[in-house]
PDB file of C-alpha atoms in Angstrom:
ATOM      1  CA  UNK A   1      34.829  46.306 -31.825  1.00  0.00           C
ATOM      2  CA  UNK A   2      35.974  50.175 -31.231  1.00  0.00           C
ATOM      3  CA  UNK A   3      35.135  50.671 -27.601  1.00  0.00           C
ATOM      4  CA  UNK A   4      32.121  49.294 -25.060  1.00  0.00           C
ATOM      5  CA  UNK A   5      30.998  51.762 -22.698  1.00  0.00           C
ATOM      6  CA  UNK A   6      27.442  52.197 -20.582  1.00  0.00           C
ATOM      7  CA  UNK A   7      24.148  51.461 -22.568  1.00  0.00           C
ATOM      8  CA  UNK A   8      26.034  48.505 -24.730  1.00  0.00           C
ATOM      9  CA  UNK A   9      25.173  44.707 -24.797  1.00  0.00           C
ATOM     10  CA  UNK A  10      26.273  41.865 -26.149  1.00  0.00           C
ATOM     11  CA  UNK A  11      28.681  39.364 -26.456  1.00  0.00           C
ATOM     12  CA  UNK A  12      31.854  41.729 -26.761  1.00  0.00           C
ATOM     13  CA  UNK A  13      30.339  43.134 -23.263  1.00  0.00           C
ATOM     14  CA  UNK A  14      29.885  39.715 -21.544  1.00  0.00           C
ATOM     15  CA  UNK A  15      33.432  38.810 -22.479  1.00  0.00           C
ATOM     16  CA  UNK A  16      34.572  41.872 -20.793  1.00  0.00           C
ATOM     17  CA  UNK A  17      32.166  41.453 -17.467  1.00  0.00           C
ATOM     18  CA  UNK A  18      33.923  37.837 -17.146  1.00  0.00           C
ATOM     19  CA  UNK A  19      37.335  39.326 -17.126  1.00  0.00           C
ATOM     20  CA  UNK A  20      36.327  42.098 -14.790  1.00  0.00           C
ATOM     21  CA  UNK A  21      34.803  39.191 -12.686  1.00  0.00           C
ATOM     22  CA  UNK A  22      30.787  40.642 -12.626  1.00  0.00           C
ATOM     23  CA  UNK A  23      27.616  38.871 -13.605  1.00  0.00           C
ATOM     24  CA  UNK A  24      28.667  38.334 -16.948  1.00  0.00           C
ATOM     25  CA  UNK A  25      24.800  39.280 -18.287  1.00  0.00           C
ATOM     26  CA  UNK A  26      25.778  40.998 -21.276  1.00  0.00           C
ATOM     27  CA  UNK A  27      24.478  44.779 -20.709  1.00  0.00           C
ATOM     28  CA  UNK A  28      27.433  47.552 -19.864  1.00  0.00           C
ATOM     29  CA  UNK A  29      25.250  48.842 -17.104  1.00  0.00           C
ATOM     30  CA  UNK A  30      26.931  50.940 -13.786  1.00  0.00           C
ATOM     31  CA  UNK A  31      28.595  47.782 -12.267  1.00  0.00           C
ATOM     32  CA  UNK A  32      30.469  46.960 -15.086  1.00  0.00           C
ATOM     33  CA  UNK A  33      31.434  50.966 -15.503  1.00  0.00           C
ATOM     34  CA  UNK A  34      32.752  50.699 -12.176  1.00  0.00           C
ATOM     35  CA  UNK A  35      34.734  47.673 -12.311  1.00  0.00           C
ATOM     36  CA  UNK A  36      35.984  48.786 -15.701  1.00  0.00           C
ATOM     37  CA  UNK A  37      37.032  52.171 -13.721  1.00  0.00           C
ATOM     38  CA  UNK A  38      38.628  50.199 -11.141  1.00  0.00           C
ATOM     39  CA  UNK A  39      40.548  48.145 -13.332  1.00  0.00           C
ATOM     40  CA  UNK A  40      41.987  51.043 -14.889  1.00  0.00           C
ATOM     41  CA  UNK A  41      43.193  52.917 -12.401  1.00  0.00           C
ATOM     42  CA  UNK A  42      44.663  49.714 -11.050  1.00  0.00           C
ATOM     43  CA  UNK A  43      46.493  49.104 -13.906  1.00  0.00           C
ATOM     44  CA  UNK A  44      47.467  52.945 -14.894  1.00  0.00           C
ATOM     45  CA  UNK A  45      44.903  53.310 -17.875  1.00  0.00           C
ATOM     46  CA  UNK A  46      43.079  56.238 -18.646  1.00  0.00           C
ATOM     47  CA  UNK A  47      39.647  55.977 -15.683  1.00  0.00           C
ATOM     48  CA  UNK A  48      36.870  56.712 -18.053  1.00  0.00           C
ATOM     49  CA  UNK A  49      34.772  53.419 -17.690  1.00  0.00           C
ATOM     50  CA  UNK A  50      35.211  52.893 -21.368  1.00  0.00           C
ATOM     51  CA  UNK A  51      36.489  49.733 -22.731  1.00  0.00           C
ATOM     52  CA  UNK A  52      38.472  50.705 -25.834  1.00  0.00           C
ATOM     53  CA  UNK A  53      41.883  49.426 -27.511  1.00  0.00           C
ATOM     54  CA  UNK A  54      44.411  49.956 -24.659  1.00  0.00           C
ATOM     55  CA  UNK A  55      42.027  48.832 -22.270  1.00  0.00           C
ATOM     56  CA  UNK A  56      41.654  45.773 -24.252  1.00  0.00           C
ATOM     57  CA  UNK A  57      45.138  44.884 -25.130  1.00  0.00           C
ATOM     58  CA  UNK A  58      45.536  45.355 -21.038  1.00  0.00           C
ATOM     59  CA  UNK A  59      43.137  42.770 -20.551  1.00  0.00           C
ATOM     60  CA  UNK A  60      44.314  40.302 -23.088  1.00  0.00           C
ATOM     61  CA  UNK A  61      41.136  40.958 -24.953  1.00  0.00           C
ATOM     62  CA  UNK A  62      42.809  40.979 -28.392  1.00  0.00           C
ATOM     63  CA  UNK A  63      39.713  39.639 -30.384  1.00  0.00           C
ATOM     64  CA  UNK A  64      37.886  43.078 -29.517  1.00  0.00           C
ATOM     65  CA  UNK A  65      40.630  45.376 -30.791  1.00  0.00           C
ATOM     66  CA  UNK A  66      39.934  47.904 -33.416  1.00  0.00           C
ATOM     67  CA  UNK A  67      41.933  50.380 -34.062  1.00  0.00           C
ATOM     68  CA  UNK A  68      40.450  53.193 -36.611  1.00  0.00           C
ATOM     69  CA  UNK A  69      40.077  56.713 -37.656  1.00  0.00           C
ATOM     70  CA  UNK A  70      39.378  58.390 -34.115  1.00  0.00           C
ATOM     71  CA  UNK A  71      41.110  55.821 -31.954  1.00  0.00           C
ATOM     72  CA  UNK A  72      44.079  57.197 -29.551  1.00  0.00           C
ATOM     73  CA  UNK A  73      45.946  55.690 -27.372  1.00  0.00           C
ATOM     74  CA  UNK A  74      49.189  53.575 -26.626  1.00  0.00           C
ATOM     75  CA  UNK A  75      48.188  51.004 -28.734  1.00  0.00           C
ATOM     76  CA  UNK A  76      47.816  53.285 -32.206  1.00  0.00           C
ATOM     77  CA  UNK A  77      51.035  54.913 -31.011  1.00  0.00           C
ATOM     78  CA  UNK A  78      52.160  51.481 -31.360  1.00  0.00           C
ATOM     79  CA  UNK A  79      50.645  50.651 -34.489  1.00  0.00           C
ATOM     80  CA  UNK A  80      52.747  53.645 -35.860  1.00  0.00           C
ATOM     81  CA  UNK A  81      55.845  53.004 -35.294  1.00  0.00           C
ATOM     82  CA  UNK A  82      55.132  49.844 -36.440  1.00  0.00           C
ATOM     83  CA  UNK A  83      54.410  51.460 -39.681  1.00  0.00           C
ATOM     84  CA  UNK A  84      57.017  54.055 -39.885  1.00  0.00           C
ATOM     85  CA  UNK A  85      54.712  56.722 -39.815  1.00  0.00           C
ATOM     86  CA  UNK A  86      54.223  60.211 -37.488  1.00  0.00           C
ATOM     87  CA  UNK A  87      53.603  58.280 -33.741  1.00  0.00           C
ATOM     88  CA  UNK A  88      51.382  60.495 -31.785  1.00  0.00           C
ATOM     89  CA  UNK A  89      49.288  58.353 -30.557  1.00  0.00           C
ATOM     90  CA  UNK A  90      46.193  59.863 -32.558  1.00  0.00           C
ATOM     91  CA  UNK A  91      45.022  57.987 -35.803  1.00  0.00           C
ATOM     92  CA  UNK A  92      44.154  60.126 -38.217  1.00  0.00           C
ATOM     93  CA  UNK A  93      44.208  60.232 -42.026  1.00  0.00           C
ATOM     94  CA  UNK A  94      48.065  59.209 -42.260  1.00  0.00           C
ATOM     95  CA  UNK A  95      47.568  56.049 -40.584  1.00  0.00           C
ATOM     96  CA  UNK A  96      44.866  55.099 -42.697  1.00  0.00           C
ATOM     97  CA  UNK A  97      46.265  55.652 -45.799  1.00  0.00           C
ATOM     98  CA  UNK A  98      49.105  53.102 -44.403  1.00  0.00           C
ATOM     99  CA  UNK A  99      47.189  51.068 -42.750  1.00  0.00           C
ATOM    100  CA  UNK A 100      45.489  50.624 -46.169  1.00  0.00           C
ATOM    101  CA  UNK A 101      48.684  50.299 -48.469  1.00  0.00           C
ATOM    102  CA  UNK A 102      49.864  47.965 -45.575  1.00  0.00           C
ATOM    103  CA  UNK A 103      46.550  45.922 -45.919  1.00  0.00           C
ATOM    104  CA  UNK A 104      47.060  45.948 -49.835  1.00  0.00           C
ATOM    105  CA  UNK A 105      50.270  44.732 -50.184  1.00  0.00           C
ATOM    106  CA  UNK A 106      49.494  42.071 -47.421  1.00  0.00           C
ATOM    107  CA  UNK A 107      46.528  40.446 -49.371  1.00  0.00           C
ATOM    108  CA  UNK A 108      43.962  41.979 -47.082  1.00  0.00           C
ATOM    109  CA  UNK A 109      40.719  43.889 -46.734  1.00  0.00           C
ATOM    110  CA  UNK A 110      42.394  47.552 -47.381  1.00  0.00           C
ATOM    111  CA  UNK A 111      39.755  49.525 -45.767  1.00  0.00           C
ATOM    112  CA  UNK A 112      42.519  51.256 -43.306  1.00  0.00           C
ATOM    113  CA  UNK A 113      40.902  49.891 -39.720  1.00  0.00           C
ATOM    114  CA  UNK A 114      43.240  47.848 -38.061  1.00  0.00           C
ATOM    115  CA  UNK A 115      41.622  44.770 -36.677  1.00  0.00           C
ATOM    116  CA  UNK A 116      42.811  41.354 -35.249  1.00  0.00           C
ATOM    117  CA  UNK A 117      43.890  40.350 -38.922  1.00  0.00           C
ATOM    118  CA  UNK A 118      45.756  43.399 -39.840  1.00  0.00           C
ATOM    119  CA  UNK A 119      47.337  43.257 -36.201  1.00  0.00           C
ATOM    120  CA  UNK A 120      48.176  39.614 -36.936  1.00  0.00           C
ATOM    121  CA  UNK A 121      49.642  39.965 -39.914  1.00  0.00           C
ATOM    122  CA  UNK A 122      52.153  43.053 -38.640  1.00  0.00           C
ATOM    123  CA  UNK A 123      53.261  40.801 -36.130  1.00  0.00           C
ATOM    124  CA  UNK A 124      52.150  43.666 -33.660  1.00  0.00           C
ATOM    125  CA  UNK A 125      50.999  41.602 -30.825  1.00  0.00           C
ATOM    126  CA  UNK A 126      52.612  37.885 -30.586  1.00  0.00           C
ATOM    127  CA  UNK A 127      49.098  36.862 -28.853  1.00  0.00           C
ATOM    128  CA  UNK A 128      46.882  37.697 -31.807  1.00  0.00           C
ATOM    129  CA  UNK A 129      46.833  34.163 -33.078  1.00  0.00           C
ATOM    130  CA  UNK A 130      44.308  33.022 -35.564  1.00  0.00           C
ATOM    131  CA  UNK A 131      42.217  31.750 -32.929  1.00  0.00           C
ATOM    132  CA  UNK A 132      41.897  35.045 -32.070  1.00  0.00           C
ATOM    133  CA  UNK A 133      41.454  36.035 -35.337  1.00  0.00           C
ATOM    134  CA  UNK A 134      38.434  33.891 -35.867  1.00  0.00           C
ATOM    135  CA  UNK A 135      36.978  34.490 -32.879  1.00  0.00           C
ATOM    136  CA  UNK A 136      37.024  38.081 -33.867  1.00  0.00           C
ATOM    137  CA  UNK A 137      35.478  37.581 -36.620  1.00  0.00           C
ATOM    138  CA  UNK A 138      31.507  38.737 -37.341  1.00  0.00           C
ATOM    139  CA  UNK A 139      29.307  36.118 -36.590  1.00  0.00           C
ATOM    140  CA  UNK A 140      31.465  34.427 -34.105  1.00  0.00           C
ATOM    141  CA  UNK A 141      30.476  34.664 -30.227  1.00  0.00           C
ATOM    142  CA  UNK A 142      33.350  37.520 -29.785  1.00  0.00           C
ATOM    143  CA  UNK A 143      32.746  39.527 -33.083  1.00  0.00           C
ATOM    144  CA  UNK A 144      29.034  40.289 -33.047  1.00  0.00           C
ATOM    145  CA  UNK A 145      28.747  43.894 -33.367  1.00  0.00           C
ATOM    146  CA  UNK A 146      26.661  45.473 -30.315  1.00  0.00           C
ATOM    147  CA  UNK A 147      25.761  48.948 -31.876  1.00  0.00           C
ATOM    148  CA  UNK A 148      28.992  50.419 -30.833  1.00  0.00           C
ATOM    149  CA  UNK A 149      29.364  54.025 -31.695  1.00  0.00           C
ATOM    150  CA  UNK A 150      31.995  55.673 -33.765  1.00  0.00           C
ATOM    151  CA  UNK A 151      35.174  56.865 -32.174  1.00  0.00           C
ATOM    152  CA  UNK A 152      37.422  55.590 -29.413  1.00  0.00           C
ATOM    153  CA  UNK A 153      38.562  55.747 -26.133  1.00  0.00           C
ATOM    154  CA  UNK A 154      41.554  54.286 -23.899  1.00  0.00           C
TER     155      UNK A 154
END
């Protein structure tokens, strides 16, 4: 999952509405944007009402996180250093391309998104266990895709 922001549904969004503590009925409608706003500023995020890698790892949401071509953020500067290359914050083309040799050498899907698995195996976040792993997985309850568009936000 990249991000979940107004006009989404889904699994991915009800798992967000419980930990924002709304009716957990599955459509990113105004409430949730406005708990998801609150949360942020509550907890120094960017305030855009869109639920994307930082605001995930924030919320212990780890089976949602995708980091990929677009994304920026905390998290992707963290994801850099991690991997020794330029940390800006910004993924572009140079984090792919080691994101993918990383993913290679690692016996892995080298298609140079960072998911769950990739995060996993880095050792990047100590609570990406392979529960969370499988639960992000497509076709579990967490990993169903909801039509989220490309790019990313906080």
């Amino acid at each position: 999952m990249a991000i979940l922001k107004r006009g989404l549904a889904g699994e991915p969004v009800k798992l967000l509405q419980q930990k924002l503590g709304v009716d957990a009925d599955g459509r990113f409608g105004p409430g949730t944007e406005k708990a998801l706003q609150d949360y942020q500023k509550a907890h120094g995020l960017k305030v855009d009402g869109i639920a994307g890698p930082d605001t995930f790892v924030q919320m212990g949401l780890y089976e949602l996180v995708l980091l990929r071509s677009g994304s920026r953020g905390d998290t992707v500067k963290r994801l850099q250093v991690a991997l020794a290359v330029t940390a800006d914050g910004a993924f572009g083309a140079g984090t792919a391309a080691a994101v993918r040799a990383f993913q290679e050498k690692n016996g892995l899907e080298a298609d140079g998104m960072a998911g769950p698995a990739t995060l996993a195996k880095m050792g990047l976040f100590k609570e990406i266990t392979p529960d969370v792993v499988k639960r992000s997985e497509v076709g579990s309850a967490a990993g169903a895709p909801s039509a989220a568009p490309a790019g990313d936000a906080a």
